[in-house]
Structure formats: structure tokens, C-alpha cells
CSV table of C-alpha atoms and ligand atoms in Angstrom, one decimal:
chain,number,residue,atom,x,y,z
V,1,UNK,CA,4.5,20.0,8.5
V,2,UNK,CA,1.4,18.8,10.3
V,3,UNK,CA,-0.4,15.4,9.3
V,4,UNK,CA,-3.1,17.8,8.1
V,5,UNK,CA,-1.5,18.5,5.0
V,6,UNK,CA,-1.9,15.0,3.8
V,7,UNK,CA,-4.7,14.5,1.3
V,8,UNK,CA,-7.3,11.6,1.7
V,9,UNK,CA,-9.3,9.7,-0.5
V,10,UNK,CA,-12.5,8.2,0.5
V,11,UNK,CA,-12.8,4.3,-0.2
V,12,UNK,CA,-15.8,2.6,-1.0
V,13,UNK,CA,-16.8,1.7,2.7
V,14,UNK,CA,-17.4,6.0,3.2
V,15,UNK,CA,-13.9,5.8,5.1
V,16,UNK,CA,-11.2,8.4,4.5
V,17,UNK,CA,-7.3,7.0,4.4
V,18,UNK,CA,-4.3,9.5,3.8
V,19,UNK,CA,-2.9,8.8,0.3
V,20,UNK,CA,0.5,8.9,1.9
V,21,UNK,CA,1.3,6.2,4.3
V,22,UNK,CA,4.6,4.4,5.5
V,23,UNK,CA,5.8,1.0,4.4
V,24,UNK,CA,7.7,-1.5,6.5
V,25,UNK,CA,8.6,-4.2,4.3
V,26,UNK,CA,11.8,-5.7,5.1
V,27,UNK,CA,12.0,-3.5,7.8
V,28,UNK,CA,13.4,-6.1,10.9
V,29,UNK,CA,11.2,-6.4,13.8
V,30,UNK,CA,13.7,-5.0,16.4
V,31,UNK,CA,13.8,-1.8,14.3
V,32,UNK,CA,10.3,-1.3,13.9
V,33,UNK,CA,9.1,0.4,16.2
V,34,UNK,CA,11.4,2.7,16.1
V,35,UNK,CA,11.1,3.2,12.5
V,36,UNK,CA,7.3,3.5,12.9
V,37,UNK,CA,7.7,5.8,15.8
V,38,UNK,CA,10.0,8.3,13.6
V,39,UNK,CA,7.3,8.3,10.7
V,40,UNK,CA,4.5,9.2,13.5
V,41,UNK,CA,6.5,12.0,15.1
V,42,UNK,CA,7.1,13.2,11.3
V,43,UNK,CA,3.3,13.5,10.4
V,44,UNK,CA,2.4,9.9,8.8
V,45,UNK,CA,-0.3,8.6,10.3
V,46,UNK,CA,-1.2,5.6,7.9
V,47,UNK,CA,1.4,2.3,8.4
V,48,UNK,CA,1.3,-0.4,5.8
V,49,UNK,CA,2.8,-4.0,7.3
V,50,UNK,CA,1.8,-7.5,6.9
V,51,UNK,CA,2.1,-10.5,8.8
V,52,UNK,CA,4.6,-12.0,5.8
V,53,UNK,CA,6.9,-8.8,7.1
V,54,UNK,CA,7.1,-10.5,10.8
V,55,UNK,CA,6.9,-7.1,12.5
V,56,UNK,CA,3.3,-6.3,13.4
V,57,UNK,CA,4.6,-6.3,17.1
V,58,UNK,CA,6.7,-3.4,16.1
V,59,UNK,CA,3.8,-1.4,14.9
V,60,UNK,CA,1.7,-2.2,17.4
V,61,UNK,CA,4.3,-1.3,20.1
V,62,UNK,CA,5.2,2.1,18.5
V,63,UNK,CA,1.3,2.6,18.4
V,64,UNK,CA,0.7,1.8,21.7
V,65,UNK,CA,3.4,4.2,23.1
V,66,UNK,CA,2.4,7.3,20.6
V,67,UNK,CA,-0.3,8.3,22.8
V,68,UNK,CA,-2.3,9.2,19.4
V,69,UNK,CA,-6.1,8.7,19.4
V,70,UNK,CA,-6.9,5.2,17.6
V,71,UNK,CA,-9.0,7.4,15.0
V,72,UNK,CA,-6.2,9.3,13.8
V,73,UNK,CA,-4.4,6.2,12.5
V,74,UNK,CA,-5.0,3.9,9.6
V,75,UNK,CA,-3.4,0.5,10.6
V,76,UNK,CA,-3.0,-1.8,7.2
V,77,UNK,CA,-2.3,-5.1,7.3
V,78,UNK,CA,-2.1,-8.4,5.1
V,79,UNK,CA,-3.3,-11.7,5.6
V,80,UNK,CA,-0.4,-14.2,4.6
V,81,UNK,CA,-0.1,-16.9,1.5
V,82,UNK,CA,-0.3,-19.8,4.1
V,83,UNK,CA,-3.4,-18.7,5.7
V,84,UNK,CA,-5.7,-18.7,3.0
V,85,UNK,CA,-9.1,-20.5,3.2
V,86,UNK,CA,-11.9,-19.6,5.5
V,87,UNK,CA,-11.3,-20.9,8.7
V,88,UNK,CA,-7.3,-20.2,8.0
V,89,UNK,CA,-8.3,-16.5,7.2
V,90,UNK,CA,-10.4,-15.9,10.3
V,91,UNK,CA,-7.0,-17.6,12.5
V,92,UNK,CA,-4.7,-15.8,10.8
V,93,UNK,CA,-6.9,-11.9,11.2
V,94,UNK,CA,-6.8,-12.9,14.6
V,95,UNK,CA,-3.3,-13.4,14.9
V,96,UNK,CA,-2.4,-10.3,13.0
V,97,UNK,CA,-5.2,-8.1,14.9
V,98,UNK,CA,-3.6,-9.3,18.7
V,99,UNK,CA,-0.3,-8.7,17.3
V,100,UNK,CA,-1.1,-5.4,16.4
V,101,UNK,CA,-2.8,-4.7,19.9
V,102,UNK,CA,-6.2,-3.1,18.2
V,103,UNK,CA,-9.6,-3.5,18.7
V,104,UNK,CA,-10.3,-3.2,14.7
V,105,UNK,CA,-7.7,-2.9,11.6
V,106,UNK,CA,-8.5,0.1,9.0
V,107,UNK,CA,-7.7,-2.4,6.1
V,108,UNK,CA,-6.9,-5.8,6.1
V,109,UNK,CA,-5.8,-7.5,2.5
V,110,UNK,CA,-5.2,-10.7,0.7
V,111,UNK,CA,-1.4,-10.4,0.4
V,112,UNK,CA,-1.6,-12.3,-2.7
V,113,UNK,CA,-3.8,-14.3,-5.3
V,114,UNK,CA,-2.4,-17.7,-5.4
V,115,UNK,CA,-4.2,-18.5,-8.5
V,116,UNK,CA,-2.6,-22.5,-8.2
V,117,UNK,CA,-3.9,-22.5,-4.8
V,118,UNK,CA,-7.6,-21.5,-5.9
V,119,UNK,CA,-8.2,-20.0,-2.6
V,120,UNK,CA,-9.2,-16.7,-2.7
V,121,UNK,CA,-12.7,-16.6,-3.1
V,122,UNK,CA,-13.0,-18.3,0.2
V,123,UNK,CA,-10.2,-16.0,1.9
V,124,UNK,CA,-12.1,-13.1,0.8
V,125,UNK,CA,-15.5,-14.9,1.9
V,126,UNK,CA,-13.7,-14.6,5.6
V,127,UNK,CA,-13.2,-11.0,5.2
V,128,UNK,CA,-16.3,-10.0,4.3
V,129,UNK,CA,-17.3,-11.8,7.4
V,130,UNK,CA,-14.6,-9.8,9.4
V,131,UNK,CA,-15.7,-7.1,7.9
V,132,UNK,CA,-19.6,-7.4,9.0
V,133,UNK,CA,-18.0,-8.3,12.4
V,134,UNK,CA,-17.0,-4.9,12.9
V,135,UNK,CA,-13.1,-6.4,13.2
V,136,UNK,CA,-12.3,-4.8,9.6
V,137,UNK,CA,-13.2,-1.4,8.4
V,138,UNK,CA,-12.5,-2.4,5.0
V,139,UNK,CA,-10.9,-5.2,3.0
V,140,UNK,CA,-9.2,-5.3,0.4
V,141,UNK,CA,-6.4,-7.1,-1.8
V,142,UNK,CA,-3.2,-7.0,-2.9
V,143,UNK,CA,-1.7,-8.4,-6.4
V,144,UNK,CA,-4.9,-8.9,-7.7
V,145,UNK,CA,-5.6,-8.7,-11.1
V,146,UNK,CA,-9.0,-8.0,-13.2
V,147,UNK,CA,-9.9,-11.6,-13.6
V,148,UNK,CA,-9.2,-12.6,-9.8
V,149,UNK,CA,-11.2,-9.0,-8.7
V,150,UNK,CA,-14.0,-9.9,-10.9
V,151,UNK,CA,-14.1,-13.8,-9.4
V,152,UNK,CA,-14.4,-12.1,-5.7
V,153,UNK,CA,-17.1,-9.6,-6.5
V,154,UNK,CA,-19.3,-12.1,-8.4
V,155,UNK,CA,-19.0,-14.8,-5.6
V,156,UNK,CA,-19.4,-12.5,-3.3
V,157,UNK,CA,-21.2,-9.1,-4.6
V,158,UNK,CA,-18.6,-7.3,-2.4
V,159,UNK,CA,-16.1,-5.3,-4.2
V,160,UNK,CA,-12.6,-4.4,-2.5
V,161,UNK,CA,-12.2,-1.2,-1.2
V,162,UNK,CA,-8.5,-1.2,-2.4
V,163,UNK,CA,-6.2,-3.0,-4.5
V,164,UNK,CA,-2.2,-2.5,-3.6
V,165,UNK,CA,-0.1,-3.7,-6.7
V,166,UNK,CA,3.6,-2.6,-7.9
V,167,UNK,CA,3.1,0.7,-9.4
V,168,UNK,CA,6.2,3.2,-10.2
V,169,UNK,CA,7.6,5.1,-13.2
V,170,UNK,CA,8.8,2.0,-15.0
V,171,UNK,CA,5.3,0.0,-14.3
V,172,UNK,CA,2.4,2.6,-14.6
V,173,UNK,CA,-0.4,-0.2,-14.8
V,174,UNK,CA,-2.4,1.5,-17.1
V,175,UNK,CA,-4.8,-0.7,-17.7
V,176,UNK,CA,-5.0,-2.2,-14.2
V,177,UNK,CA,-5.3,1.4,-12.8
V,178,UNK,CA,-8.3,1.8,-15.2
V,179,UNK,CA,-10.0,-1.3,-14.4
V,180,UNK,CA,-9.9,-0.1,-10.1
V,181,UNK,CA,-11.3,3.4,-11.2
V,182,UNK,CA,-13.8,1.7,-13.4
V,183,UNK,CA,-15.1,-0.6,-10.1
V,184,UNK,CA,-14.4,2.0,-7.3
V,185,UNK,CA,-11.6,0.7,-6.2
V,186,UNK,CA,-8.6,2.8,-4.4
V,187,UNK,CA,-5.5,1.6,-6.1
V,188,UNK,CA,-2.5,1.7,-3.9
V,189,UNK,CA,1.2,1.6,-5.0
V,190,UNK,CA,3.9,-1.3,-3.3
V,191,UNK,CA,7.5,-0.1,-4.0
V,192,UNK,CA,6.5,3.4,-5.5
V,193,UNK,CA,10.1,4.2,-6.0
V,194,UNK,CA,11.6,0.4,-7.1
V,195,UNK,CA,13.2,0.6,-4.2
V,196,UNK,CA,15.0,3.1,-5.5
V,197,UNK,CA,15.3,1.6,-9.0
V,198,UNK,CA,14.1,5.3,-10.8
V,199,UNK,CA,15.6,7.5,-8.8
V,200,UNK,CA,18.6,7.9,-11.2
V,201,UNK,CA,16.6,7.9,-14.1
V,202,UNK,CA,17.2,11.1,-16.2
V,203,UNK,CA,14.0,12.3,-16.5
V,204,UNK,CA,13.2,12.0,-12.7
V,205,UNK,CA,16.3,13.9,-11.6
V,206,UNK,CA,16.0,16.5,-14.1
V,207,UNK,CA,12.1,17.3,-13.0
V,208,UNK,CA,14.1,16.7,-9.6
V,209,UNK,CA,16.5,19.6,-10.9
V,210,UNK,CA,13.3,22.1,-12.4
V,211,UNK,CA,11.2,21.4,-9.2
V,212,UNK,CA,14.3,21.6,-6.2
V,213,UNK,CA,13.2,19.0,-5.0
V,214,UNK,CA,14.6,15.3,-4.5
V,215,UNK,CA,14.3,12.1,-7.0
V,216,UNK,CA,12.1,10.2,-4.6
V,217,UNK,CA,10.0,13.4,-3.5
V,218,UNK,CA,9.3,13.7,-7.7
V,219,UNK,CA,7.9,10.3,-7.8
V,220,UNK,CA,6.5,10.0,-5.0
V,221,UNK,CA,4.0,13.3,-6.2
V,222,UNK,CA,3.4,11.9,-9.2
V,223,UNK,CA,2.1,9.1,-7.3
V,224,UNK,CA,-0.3,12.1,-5.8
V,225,UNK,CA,-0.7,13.1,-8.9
V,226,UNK,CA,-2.3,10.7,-10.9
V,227,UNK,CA,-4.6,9.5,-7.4
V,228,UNK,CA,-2.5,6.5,-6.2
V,229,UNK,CA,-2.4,6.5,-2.7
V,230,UNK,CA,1.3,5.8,-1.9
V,231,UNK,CA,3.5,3.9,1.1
V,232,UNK,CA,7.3,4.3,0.6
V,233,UNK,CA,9.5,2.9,3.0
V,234,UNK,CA,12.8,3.8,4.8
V,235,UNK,CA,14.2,3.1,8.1
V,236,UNK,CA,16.8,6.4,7.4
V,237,UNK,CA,15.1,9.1,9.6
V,238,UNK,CA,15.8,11.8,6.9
V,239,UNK,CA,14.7,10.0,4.2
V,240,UNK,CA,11.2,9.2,6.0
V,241,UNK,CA,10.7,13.3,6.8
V,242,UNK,CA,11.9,13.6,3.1
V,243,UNK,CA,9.6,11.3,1.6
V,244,UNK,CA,6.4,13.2,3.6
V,245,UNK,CA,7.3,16.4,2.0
V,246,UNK,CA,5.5,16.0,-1.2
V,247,UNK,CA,2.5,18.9,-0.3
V,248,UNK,CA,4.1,22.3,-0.9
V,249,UNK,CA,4.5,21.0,-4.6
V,250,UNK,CA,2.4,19.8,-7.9
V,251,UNK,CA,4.1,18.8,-10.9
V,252,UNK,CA,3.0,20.2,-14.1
V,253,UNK,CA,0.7,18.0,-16.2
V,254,UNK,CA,3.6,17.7,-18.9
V,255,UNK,CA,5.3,16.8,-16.3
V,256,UNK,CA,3.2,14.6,-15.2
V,257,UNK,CA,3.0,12.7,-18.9
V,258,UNK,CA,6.9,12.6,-18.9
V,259,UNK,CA,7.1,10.4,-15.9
V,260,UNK,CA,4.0,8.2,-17.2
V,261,UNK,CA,5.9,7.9,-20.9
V,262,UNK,CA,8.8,6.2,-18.4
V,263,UNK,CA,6.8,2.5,-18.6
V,264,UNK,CA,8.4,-0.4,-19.6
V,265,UNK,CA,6.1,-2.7,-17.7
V,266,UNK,CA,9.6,-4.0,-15.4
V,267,UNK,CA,8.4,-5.6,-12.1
V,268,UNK,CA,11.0,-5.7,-9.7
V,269,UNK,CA,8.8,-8.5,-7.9
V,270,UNK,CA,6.9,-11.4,-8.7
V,271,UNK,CA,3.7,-11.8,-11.7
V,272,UNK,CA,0.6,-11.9,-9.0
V,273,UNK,CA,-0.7,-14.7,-12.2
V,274,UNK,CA,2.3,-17.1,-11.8
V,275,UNK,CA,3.5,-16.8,-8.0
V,276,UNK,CA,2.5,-19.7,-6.2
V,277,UNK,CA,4.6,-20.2,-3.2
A,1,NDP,P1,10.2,1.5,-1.9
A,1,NDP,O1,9.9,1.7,-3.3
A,1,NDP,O2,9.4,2.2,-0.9
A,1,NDP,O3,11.7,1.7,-1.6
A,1,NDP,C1,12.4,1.4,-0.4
A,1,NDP,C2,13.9,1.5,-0.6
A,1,NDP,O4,14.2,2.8,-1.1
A,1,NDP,C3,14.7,1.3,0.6
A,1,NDP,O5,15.9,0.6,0.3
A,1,NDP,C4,15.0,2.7,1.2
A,1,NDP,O6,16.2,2.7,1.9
A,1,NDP,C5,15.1,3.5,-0.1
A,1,NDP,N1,14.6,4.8,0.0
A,1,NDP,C6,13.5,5.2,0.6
A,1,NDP,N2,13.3,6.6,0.5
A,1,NDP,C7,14.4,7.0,-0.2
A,1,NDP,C8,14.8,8.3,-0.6
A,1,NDP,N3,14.0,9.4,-0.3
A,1,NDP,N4,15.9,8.4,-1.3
A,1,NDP,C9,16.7,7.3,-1.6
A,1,NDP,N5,16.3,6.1,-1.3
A,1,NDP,C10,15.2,5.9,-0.5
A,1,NDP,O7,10.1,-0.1,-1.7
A,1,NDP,P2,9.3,-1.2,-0.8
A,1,NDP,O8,9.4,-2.5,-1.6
A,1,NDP,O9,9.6,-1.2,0.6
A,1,NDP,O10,7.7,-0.7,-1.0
A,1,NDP,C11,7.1,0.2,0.0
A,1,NDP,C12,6.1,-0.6,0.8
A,1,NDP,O11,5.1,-1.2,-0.1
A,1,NDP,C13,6.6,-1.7,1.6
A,1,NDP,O12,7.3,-1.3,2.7
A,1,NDP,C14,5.4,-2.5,1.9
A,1,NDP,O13,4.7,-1.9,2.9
A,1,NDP,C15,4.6,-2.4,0.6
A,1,NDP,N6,4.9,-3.6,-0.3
A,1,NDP,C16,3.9,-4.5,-0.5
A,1,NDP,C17,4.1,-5.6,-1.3
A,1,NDP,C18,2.9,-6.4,-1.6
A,1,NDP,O14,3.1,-7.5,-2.2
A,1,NDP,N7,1.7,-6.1,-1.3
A,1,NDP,C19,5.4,-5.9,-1.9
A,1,NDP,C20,6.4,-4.9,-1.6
A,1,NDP,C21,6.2,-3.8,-0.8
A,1,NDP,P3,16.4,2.8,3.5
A,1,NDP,O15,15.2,2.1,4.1
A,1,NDP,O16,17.7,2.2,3.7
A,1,NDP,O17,16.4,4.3,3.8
């Protein structure tokens, strides 16, 4: 299966990213690039890391060596909770851009609000600047909820192109989901399959029966499905071919309805309104 099969959505700078992508949380540095290398030679073409992750040198090696043309990939990354502020932010981009080994990032993202810290509009005052720089081809954030989106676009009149929260069966985000649609923003799923929290659940593996398919290839297309773009990690080769095979397949709008009726708004990570590290 080619990279061509993956669908893209269009964010609100005009630029197209594949709604599947590859994670590489908690993925160690020394296996990075391997891991990252596996994922291009299986179709991804999208990598989600962060500078919290400590392996941006492991993407940007397994870039470097793929011998694929800069505009084929889309190259996330995350400024971290200690660098926000303006000047901070601009340091910390250009930490995470050299790291990387690129002339520009695809999307670069406040990792997280910090409400305590009362930061953020100023971080995202930096990224705009990036941004107009030509360094960023969008920004974005992470964690962010309506009140801290709305406090950034009316400081700032610039609206994220994406937001990346928790999103899986068992947190659907409902209203959050809304509120992006509602502003034009791309929302994009962390942990899409609680790290592997649903995968036993009996709806999924009984869809996972009706379709042939695997538990984490089901909820990974409902992430499709409902227009999340989506970045599941694995460092087990098998697992990241399987976890690309979601576009020979649509699930049934029941179906569909099923997997959203699984909610019980659990975060296996922290409340973006009360993490303060
Ligand atoms: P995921 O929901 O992607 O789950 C990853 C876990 O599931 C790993 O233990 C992996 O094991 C296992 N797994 C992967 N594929 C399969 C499969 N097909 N069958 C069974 N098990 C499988 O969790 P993550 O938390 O890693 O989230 C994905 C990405 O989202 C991160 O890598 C990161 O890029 C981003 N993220 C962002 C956050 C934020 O605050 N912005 C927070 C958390 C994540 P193994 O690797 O051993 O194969």
C-alpha cells in the first residue's frame, strides 16, 4: 500500500497533512530512528514528536537518511512546558528545528496550556511570529481547551490550525470536537487507541470480528471516520504496517454510532485545566 492511499485534510493555512501520521511518544531516542524509518518504508509520511519526547534527533536522522523529498513529509513537533514565553518560545523552536535538521517544521504546537503559568498567549505570540518567518508552516496547540483557544485568537486574531487532544472510544470530546469544527480547526487525536486501553473492549473486537479486521485497525478508522486526523504509535514493525491499513475499509455509520456510544469521558492522561508542571 502506497502513501497515496492516505487521505488528507486541508488546515486553515491552505496546507494538506495526511490524517494518518505516526507517534513517537515514549519511544527511546536510540530506537527512533529506526522506528521512524520502518513507518517511512511502510507508507507514513507524517511523524508526530516533541521536544518533551527527547528524540527529535531520531526523526531527524531517519529523515535525513530516507532520501524522501522534504515536501512529501509533514514533520510535527511541540514546543515544551519549560519554554513557554516569547523569547523562551523562539529558543526553544530553534532548538527543536536544528534538532530535527530542517529548514522549516509543517506544524509546531504548544505542548500544553499551563493555565497556572498564564503563558500561552505570549507562547503563541512567538509562533505566529515563526510562522510569518517562514520557519512554521502552521501552528497550532495541543491540550487546549475552548476558553484557552478563544484567549489566543482574540489576543492575537490568529486561530490555530490544529488542536491535538486525547480522543479515543472512551473520550469522544464531543463538545471539544464541535467547538474546532465550529473555528476551523483540524482536531487531531493523542493516544487514539489508550494505549491500547479499548482494544479489548467488546464492542471493538466484535466490529473487529464483522469487519476481519484488527481491534486497533477498528479504531483507528473510526478515527477516519468521524475526520480526526490520527497518530498511533508502536515501535513493533507489524503493528506500525498494521496500524496503516485502515484504507481498503469504512465502517458502517451504525457502526460508527456504536463506537461513539463507548464514551465515558476517562483520560488516561492529565486535565489540560489543572496540569501545571
Ligand atoms: P497509542 O494510543 O498510540 O498507543 C500506543 C501503545 O499501543 C503502545 O504501547 C503500542 O505498543 C500499542 N499498540 C500500537 N499499535 C497496536 C496494535 N495495532 N495492537 C496492539 N497494540 C498496539 O498511544 P500514545 O500515547 O503513544 O499516543 C500516540 C501519539 O500521540 C504519541 O506517540 C504522541 O505522538 C502523541 N501524544 C501526544 C500527547 C500530547 O500531550 N500532545 C500525549 C500523548 C501522546 P508497542 O509500541 O509496544 O507496539
Amino acid at each position: 500500500m502506497s502513501s497515496m492511499s492516505v487521505p488528507t485534510i486541508t488546515l486553515n493555512t491552505g496546507s494538506d497533512m495526511p490524517q494518518l501520521g505516526f507517534g513517537v511518544f515514549q519511544v527511546p531516542p536510540d530506537e527512533t530512528a529506526q522506528a521512524v524509518t520502518t513507518a517511512f518504508e511502510v507508507g507514513y509520511r507524517s511523524i508526530d514528536t516533541a521536544a518533551m519526547y527527547g528524540n527529535e534527533e531520531g526523526v531527524g536522522r531517519a529523515i535525513a537518511s530516507s532520501g524522501l523529498p522534504r515536501e512529501e513529509l509533514f514533520i510535527t513537533t511541540k514546543l515544551n512546558n519549560n519554554a513557554h514565553g516569547y523569547d523562551n518560545a523562539l529558543r526553544a523552536f530553534e532548538q527543536s528545528r536544528a534538532k530535527l535538521g530542517l529548514d522549516y517544521v509543517d506544524l509546531y504546537l504548544i505542548h500544553w496550556p499551563l493555565p497556572a503559568k498564564d503563558a500561552y498567549v505570549d507562547t503563541w505570540k512567538a509562533l505566529v511570529t515563526l510562522q510569518q518567518d517562514g520557519l512554521i508552516r502552521s501552528v497550532g496547540v495541543s491540550n487546549f481547551q475552548p476558553k484557552h483557544l478563544e484567549r489566543i485568537i482574540d489576543a492575537t486574531g490568529v486561530t490555530p490550525a490544529l488542536n491535538q487532544i486525547e480522543l479515543h472510544p472512551y473520550l469522544t470530546q464531543e463538545a471539544l470536537r464541535e467547538f474546532d469544527r465550529e473555528h476551523g480547526i483540524a482536531t487531531e487525536a493523542w493516544s487514539p487507541i489508550a494505549q491500547g486501553g479499548v482494544l479489548d473492549d467488546p464492542v471493538i473486537t466484535s466490529l473487529a470480528e464483522k469487519y476481519g479486521k484488527s481491534p486497533a485497525q477498528i479504531t483507528l478508522r473510526w478515527h477516519i471516520d468521524i475526520g480526526n486526523v490520527v497518530i498511533p504509535k508502536s515501535v513493533t514493525p507489524s503493528r506500525i504496517r498494521e496500524n496503516f491499513e485502515l484504507f481498503d475499509f469504512e465502517l458502517d455509520p451504525d457502526d460508527v454510532v456504536a463506537i461513539d456510544k463507548l464514551n465515558k469521558d476517562e483520560r488516561t492522561g492529565p486535565d489540560p485545566d489543572h496540569f501545571n508542571p
